[in-house]
């Protein structure tokens, strides 16, 4: 079974930088769409950035030009480089892996499967 473990969160001042890491176990990175989501108190979880095994990336408008998603297949790790951080970026950040529609063992999943990490807290404050 796929397991995701995030790390790298913490307290940073506005304008600062932080890099989050997500270690993936159970499967290789290329078979999944990897993504980063975040959830602030009282807000719904939102997509921050994602990358397919083919290298196609997608970013939320609020982070374009500031955040970059990348991966290191040899280390089974996905990264989120966050620059020019703002107080509005404060949230719990979650790593996500998406298994596309298909069979997992003998079971068919028409909508695919999503795997989630426990999250890492990022606080941007002076």
Coordinates of N, CA and C in Angstrom, one line a residue, residues 8 13-14 19-20 25 28 31 36 42 45 54 56 70 73 76 84 87-88 91 101 103 108 113 119:
X8 N 9.3 19.3 6.6 CA 9.8 20.5 6.2 C 9.0 21.7 6.6
X13 N 9.4 33.8 8.2 CA 8.9 35.2 8.1 C 8.4 35.5 6.7
X14 N 7.5 36.5 6.5 CA 7.1 36.9 5.2 C 8.2 37.2 4.3
X19 N 11.2 24.6 1.9 CA 11.0 23.5 1.0 C 10.4 22.3 1.7
X20 N 9.2 21.8 1.2 CA 8.6 20.7 1.8 C 9.0 19.4 1.0
X25 N 6.4 5.7 -0.3 CA 6.7 4.3 -0.2 C 5.6 3.4 -0.7
X28 N 6.5 3.3 -7.1 CA 7.3 4.3 -7.8 C 6.5 5.6 -8.1
X31 N 4.1 6.3 -11.7 CA 2.8 5.7 -12.0 C 1.7 6.6 -11.4
X36 N 0.4 18.6 -4.1 CA 0.4 19.3 -2.8 C -0.9 20.0 -2.6
X42 N -10.7 26.8 9.1 CA -12.0 27.3 8.6 C -12.1 27.3 7.1
X45 N -9.9 22.3 1.8 CA -8.6 21.9 1.2 C -8.6 22.3 -0.2
X54 N 4.3 12.4 -16.6 CA 4.9 12.9 -17.8 C 5.5 14.3 -17.7
X56 N 3.9 17.1 -16.7 CA 2.9 18.3 -16.8 C 2.6 18.8 -15.4
X70 N 8.5 19.5 -7.7 CA 9.5 18.7 -8.4 C 9.6 17.4 -7.8
X73 N 13.0 10.8 -8.5 CA 12.6 9.4 -8.5 C 13.6 8.4 -7.8
X76 N 12.5 8.6 -4.3 CA 11.1 8.5 -4.1 C 10.5 9.6 -3.3
X84 N 9.1 33.6 -1.5 CA 8.3 34.8 -1.3 C 7.0 34.5 -0.6
X87 N 1.7 35.7 4.5 CA 0.9 35.2 5.6 C -0.3 34.4 5.2
X88 N -0.8 34.7 4.0 CA -1.9 33.9 3.4 C -1.6 32.5 3.1
X91 N -0.9 27.4 6.4 CA -1.9 26.3 6.3 C -1.1 25.0 6.7
X101 N -7.8 5.6 -12.7 CA -8.8 4.5 -12.8 C -8.1 3.2 -13.4
X103 N -7.3 -1.3 -12.2 CA -7.4 -2.4 -11.3 C -6.3 -2.3 -10.2
X108 N -11.6 -3.2 -9.3 CA -11.5 -2.1 -10.2 C -12.0 -0.8 -9.6
X113 N -7.7 6.1 -7.1 CA -7.5 6.1 -5.7 C -6.6 7.2 -5.3
X119 N 0.2 15.5 6.8 CA 0.3 17.0 6.7 C 1.4 17.5 7.5

